[in-house]
GROMACS .gro file of C-alpha atoms in nm:
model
  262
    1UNK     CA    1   0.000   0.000   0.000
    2UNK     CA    2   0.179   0.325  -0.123
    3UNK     CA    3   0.169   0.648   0.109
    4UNK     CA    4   0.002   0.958   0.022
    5UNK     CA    5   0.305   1.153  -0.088
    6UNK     CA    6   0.403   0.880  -0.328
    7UNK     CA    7   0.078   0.927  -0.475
    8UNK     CA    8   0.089   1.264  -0.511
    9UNK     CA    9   0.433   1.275  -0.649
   10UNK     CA   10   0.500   1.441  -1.007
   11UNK     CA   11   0.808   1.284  -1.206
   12UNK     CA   12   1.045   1.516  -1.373
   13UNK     CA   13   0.913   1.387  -1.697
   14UNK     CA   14   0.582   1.494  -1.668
   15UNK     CA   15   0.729   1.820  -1.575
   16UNK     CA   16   0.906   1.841  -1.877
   17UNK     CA   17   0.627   1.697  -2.107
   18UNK     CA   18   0.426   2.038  -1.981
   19UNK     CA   19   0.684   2.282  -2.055
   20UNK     CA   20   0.753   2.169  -2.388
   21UNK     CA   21   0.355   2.151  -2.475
   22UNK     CA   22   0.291   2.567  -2.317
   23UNK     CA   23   0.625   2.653  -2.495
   24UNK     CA   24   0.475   2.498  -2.845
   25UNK     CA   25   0.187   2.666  -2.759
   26UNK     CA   26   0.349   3.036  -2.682
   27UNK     CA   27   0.525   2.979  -3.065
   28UNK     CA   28   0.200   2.895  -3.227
   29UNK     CA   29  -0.018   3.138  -3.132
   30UNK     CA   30   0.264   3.409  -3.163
   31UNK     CA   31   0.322   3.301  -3.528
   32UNK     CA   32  -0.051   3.264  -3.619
   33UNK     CA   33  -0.077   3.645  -3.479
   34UNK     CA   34   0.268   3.749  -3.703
   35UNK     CA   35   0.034   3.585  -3.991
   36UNK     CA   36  -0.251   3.789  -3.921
   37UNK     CA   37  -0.096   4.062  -3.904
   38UNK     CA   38   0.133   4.045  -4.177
   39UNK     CA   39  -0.200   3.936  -4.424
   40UNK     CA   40  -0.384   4.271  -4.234
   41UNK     CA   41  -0.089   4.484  -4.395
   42UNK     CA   42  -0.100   4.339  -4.744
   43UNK     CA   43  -0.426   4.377  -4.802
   44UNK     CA   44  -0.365   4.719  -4.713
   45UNK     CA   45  -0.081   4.826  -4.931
   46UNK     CA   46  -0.279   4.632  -5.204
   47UNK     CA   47  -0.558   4.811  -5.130
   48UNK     CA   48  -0.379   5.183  -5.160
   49UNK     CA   49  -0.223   5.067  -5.469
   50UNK     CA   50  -0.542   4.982  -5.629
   51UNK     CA   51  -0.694   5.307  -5.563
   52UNK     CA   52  -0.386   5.507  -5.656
   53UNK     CA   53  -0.344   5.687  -5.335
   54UNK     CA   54  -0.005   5.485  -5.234
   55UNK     CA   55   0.146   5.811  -5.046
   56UNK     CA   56   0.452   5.986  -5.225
   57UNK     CA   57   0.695   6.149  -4.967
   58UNK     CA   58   0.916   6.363  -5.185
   59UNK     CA   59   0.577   6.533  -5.335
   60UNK     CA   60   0.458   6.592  -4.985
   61UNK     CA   61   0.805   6.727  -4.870
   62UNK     CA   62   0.754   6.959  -5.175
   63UNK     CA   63   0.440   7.091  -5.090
   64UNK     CA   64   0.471   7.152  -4.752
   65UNK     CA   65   0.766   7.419  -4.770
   66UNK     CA   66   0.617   7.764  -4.781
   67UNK     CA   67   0.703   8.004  -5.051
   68UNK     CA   68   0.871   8.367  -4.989
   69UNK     CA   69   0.793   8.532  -4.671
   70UNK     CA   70   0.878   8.830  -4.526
   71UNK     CA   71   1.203   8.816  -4.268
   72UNK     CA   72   1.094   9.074  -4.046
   73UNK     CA   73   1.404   9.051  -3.813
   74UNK     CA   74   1.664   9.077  -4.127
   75UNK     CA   75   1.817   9.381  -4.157
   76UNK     CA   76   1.889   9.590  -4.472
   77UNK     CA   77   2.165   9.467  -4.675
   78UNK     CA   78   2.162   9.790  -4.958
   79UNK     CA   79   2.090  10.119  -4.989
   80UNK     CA   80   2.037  10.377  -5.254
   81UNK     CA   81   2.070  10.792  -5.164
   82UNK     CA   82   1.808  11.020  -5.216
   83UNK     CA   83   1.775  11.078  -5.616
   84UNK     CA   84   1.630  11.467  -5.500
   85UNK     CA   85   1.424  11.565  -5.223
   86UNK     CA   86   1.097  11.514  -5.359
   87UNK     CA   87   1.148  11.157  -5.330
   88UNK     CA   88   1.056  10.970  -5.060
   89UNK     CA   89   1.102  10.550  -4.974
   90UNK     CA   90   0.830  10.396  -4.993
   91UNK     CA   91   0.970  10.094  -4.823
   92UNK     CA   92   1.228   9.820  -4.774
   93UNK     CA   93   1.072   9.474  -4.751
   94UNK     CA   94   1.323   9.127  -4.704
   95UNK     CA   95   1.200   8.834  -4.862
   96UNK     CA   96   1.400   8.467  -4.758
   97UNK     CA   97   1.322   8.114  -4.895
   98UNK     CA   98   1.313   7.805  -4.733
   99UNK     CA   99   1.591   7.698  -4.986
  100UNK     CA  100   1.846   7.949  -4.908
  101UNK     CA  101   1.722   8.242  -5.157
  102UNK     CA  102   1.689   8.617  -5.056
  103UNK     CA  103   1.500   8.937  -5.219
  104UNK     CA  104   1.571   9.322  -5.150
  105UNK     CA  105   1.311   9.535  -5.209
  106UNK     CA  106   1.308   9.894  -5.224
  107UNK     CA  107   1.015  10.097  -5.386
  108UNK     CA  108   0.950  10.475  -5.405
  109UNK     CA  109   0.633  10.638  -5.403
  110UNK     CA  110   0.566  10.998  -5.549
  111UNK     CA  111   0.280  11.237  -5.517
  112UNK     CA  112  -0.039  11.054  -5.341
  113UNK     CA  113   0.173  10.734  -5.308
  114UNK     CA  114   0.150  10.655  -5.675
  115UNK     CA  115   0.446  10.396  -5.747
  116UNK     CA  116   0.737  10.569  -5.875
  117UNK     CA  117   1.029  10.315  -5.883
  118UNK     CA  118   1.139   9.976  -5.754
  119UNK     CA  119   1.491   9.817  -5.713
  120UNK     CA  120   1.527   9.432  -5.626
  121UNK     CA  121   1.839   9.271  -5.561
  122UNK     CA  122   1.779   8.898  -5.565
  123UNK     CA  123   2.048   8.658  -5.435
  124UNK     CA  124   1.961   8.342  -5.555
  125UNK     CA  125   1.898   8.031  -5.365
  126UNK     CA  126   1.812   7.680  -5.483
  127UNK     CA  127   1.469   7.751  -5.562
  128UNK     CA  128   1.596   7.984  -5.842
  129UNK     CA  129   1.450   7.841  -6.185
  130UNK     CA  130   1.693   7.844  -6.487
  131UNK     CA  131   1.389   7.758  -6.738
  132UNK     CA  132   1.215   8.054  -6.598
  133UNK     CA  133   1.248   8.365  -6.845
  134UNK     CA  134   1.373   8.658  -6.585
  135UNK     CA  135   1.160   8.898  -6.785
  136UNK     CA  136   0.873   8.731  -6.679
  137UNK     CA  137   0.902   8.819  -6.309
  138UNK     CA  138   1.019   9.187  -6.450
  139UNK     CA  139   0.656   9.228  -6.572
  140UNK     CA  140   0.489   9.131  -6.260
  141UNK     CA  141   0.738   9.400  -6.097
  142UNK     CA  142   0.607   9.650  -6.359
  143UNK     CA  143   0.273   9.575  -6.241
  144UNK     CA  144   0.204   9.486  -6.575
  145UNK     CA  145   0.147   9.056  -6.515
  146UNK     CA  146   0.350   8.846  -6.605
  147UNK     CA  147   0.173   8.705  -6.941
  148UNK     CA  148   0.289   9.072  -7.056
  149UNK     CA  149   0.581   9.034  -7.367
  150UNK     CA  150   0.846   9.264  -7.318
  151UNK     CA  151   1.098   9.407  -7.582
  152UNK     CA  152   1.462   9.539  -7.552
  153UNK     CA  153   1.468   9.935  -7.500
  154UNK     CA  154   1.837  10.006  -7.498
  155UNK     CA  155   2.147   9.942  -7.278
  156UNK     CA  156   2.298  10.150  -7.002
  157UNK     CA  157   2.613  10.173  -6.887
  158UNK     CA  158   2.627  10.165  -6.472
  159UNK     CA  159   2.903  10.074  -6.250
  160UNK     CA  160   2.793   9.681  -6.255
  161UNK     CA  161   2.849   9.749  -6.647
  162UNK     CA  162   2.594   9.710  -6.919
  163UNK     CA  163   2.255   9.698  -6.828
  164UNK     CA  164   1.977   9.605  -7.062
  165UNK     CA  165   1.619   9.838  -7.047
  166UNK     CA  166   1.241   9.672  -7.112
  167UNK     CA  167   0.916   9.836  -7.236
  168UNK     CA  168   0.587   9.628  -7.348
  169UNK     CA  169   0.636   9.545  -7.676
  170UNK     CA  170   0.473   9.792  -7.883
  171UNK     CA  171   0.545  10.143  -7.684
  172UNK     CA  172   0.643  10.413  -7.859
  173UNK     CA  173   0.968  10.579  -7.794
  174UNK     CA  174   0.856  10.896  -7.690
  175UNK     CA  175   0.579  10.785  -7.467
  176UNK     CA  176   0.584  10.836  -7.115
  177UNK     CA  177   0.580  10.469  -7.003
  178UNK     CA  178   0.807  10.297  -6.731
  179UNK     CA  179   1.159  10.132  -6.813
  180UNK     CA  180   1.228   9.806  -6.658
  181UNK     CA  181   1.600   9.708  -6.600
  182UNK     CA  182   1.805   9.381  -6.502
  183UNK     CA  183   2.131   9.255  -6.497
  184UNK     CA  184   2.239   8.897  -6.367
  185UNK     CA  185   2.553   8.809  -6.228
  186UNK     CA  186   2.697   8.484  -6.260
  187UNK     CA  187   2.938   8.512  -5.931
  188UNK     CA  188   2.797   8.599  -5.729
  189UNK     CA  189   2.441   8.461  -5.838
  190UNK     CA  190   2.260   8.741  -5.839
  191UNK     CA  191   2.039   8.928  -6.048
  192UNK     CA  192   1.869   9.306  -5.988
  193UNK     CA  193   1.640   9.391  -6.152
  194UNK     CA  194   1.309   9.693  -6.118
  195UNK     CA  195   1.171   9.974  -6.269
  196UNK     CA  196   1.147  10.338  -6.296
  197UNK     CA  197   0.874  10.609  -6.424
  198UNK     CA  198   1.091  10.889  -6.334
  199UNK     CA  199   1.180  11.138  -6.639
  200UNK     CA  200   0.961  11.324  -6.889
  201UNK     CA  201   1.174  11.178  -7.191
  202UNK     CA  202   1.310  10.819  -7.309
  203UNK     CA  203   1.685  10.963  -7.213
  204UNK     CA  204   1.597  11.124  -6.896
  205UNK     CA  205   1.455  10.739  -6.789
  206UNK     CA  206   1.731  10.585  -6.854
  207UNK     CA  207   1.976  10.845  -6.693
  208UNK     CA  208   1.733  10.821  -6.386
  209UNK     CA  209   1.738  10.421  -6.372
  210UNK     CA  210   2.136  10.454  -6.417
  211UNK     CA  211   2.211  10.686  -6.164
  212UNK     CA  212   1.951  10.458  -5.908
  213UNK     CA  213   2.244  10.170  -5.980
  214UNK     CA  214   2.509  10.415  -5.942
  215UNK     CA  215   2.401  10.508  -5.578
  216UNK     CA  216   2.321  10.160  -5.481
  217UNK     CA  217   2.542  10.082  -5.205
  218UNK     CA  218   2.636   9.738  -4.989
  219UNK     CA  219   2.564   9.821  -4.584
  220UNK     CA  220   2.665   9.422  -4.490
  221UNK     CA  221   2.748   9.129  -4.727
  222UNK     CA  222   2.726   8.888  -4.453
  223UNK     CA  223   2.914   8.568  -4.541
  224UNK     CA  224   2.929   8.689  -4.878
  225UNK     CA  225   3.280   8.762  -4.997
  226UNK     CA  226   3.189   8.737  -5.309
  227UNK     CA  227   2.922   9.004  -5.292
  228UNK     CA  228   3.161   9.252  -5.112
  229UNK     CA  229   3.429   9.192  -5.356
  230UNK     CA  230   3.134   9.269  -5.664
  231UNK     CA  231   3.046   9.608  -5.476
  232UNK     CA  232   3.384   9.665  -5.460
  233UNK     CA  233   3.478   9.710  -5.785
  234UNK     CA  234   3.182   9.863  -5.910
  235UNK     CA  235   3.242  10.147  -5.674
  236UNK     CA  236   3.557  10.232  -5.880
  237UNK     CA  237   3.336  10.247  -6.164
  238UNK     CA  238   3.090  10.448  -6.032
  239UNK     CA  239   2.990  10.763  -6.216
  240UNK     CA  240   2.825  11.108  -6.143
  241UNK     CA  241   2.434  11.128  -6.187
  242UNK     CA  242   2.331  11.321  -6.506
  243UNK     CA  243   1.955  11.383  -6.538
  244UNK     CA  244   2.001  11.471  -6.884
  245UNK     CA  245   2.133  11.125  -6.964
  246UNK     CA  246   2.425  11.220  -7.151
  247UNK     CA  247   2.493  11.046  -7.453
  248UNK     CA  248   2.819  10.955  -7.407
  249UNK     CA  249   2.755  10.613  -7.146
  250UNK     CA  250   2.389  10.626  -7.255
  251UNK     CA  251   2.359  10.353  -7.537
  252UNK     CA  252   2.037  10.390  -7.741
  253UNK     CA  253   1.831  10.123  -7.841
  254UNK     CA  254   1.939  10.082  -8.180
  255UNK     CA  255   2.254   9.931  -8.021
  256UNK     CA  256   2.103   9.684  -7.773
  257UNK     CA  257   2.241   9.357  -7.916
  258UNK     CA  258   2.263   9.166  -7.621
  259UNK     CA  259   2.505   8.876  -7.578
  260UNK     CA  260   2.546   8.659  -7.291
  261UNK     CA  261   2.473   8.696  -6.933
  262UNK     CA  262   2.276   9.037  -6.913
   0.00000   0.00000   0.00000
């Protein structure tokens, strides 16, 4: 006759028998869940493909970065002296871009605040479209928009050197209309560019746009030596204002054959 605790004695075996079957267990039901799981996402991703809507990241990057915006806290990098006392600034507005670019603004105003003239200096960043004609952002600036078609109107000479004058196509020489201006720089990339409705005669506009890029002046290049080293030698070119626009550094039209970088 056996005693109780032999009865109730468990042999290492059994012990072992029930681990193994809980373990076997614990696998299964962990890889019928990875199963279930893994079908849930395929169906999924098949589903999103069907309907086209499979998310792209880049595109989303893309249109998340804001445009141009105003830098309030920058401070002015340029300046241009008075033209004559009846001019007044208008203002000086900074525009950044997300991707590095920068716009100068400075507009006049004349009598009741009508627009009078506008210089931009635009150092370009890596939002800066090649395939994008520059005289197409030169009309919006004119305030004309930008599906406007502009045609040469002469050179000037200034102390960044040559620098080529727009009209809509189809203006008369001796109307009173505003002259827009640019000139692009390779190194440093930048381009400026504006307008001016100053001057009763063709020659008096130009003189008045030339002597604006005379007086244009560099207050802080930043960590720009490039940009220094470009105000730096136009200033040794720099000329004496002449309202009269004097013929000899005033090119007419007839000779605007432009070549290369303007």
């Amino acid at each position: 006759m056996q005693s109780p605790e032999a009865r109730t004695a468990v042999s290492p075996t059994q012990i072992h028998l029930a681990l193994a079957a809980f373990a076997d267990e614990v696998v299964g039901t962990l890889a019928r869940l990875i199963a279930y799981v893994g079908a849930l996402a395929l169906f999924a991703i098949l589903a999103l493909a069907a309907l086209d809507q499979l998310p792209d990241w880049r595109d989303d990057d893309a249109a998340d970065k804001p445009g141009w915006s105003t830098a309030d806290r920058s401070h002015p990098a340029f300046a241009v002296s008075r033209l004559d006392s009846s001019d007044k600034t208008a203002s000086y507005t900074i525009l950044r871009h997300p991707e590095g670019g920068r716009r100068d603004v400075l507009r006049w105003a004349g009598e009741a605040g009508k627009p009078l003239a506008e210089l931009e200096i635009y150092r370009e960043g890596g939002e800066f479209d090649v395939a994008r004609p520059a005289t197409t952002d030169l009309a919006v600036q004119m305030g004309l928009g930008a599906a406007t078609a502009l045609e040469q109107a002469g050179l000037i000479d200034t102390k960044f050197g040559p620098v080529a004058l727009f009209r809509p196509v189809g203006a008369a020489e001796g109307m009173r209309a505003c002259l827009g201006y640019l000139k692009r720089s390779e190194e440093p990339a930048l381009q400026i560019s504006g307008f001016s409705c100053q001057g009763d005669t063709m020659p008096a506009r130009r003189a008045a746009i030339a002597c604006t890029l005379n007086r244009l002046t560099l207050l802080a290049s930043g960590n720009e030596p490039k940009l220094a080293e470009l105000f730096a030698h136009a200033e040794l070119k720099r000329r004496a204002c002449d309202s009269q626009g004097s013929p000899d550094w005033l090119l007419g039209a007839a000779n605007a054959q432009l070549r290369g970088p303007l």
